[in-house]
PDB file of C-alpha atoms in Angstrom:
ATOM      1  CA  UNK A   1     -84.114-236.982 -57.066  1.00 89.00           C
ATOM      2  CA  UNK A   2     -86.871-234.500 -57.802  1.00 90.00           C
ATOM      3  CA  UNK A   3     -88.773-232.866 -54.958  1.00 88.00           C
ATOM      4  CA  UNK A   4     -91.468-230.225 -55.352  1.00 88.00           C
ATOM      5  CA  UNK A   5     -90.691-226.722 -54.184  1.00 87.00           C
ATOM      6  CA  UNK A   6     -93.977-226.098 -52.417  1.00 88.00           C
ATOM      7  CA  UNK A   7     -95.108-225.147 -48.927  1.00 83.00           C
ATOM      8  CA  UNK A   8     -98.326-226.884 -47.944  1.00 82.00           C
ATOM      9  CA  UNK A   9     -98.571-225.340 -44.476  1.00 82.00           C
ATOM     10  CA  UNK A  10    -100.787-222.452 -45.578  1.00 81.00           C
ATOM     11  CA  UNK A  11    -102.897-224.364 -48.079  1.00 74.00           C
ATOM     12  CA  UNK A  12    -106.652-224.284 -47.542  1.00 83.00           C
ATOM     13  CA  UNK A  13    -107.620-226.555 -50.421  1.00 86.00           C
ATOM     14  CA  UNK A  14    -106.776-230.187 -51.096  1.00 90.00           C
ATOM     15  CA  UNK A  15    -103.039-230.763 -50.762  1.00 88.00           C
ATOM     16  CA  UNK A  16    -102.985-233.312 -53.565  1.00 90.00           C
ATOM     17  CA  UNK A  17    -104.133-230.649 -56.028  1.00 91.00           C
ATOM     18  CA  UNK A  18    -101.250-228.385 -55.010  1.00 90.00           C
ATOM     19  CA  UNK A  19     -98.853-231.296 -55.506  1.00 92.00           C
ATOM     20  CA  UNK A  20    -100.328-232.080 -58.937  1.00 93.00           C
ATOM     21  CA  UNK A  21     -99.924-228.446 -59.980  1.00 92.00           C
ATOM     22  CA  UNK A  22     -96.289-228.480 -58.803  1.00 93.00           C
ATOM     23  CA  UNK A  23     -95.608-231.619 -60.864  1.00 94.00           C
ATOM     24  CA  UNK A  24     -97.243-230.117 -63.964  1.00 96.00           C
ATOM     25  CA  UNK A  25     -95.359-226.833 -63.546  1.00 95.00           C
ATOM     26  CA  UNK A  26     -92.018-228.607 -63.142  1.00 95.00           C
ATOM     27  CA  UNK A  27     -92.647-230.806 -66.203  1.00 96.00           C
ATOM     28  CA  UNK A  28     -93.585-227.790 -68.324  1.00 96.00           C
ATOM     29  CA  UNK A  29     -90.571-225.795 -67.122  1.00 96.00           C
ATOM     30  CA  UNK A  30     -88.168-228.672 -67.776  1.00 94.00           C
ATOM     31  CA  UNK A  31     -87.200-229.058 -64.119  1.00 94.00           C
ATOM     32  CA  UNK A  32     -88.803-232.520 -63.980  1.00 94.00           C
ATOM     33  CA  UNK A  33     -87.519-234.509 -66.935  1.00 94.00           C
ATOM     34  CA  UNK A  34     -88.282-238.067 -67.983  1.00 93.00           C
ATOM     35  CA  UNK A  35     -84.957-239.354 -66.628  1.00 94.00           C
ATOM     36  CA  UNK A  36     -85.291-237.836 -63.138  1.00 92.00           C
ATOM     37  CA  UNK A  37     -86.269-240.110 -60.267  1.00 93.00           C
ATOM     38  CA  UNK A  38     -89.330-239.200 -58.262  1.00 93.00           C
ATOM     39  CA  UNK A  39     -89.633-239.992 -54.568  1.00 94.00           C
ATOM     40  CA  UNK A  40     -91.894-242.736 -53.275  1.00 96.00           C
ATOM     41  CA  UNK A  41     -95.256-241.714 -51.885  1.00 93.00           C
ATOM     42  CA  UNK A  42     -93.913-242.277 -48.369  1.00 96.00           C
ATOM     43  CA  UNK A  43     -90.912-240.045 -48.989  1.00 95.00           C
ATOM     44  CA  UNK A  44     -93.165-237.309 -50.402  1.00 91.00           C
ATOM     45  CA  UNK A  45     -95.519-237.559 -47.428  1.00 90.00           C
ATOM     46  CA  UNK A  46     -92.604-237.347 -44.994  1.00 92.00           C
ATOM     47  CA  UNK A  47     -90.957-234.384 -46.704  1.00 89.00           C
ATOM     48  CA  UNK A  48     -94.222-232.493 -47.212  1.00 87.00           C
ATOM     49  CA  UNK A  49     -95.405-233.346 -43.683  1.00 85.00           C
ATOM     50  CA  UNK A  50     -98.741-234.796 -44.754  1.00 83.00           C
TER      51      UNK A  50
END
């Protein structure tokens, strides 16, 4: 399962924008492929502590 490699603890802007950028970066780099499962929104919230 894919999880973003980001730290939201020091973010001053909207956290969703940081998450969107992480998703875009991972798609462009090939780390997040079409056949990789993504976590549910609850799992993401729990892991990112938001």
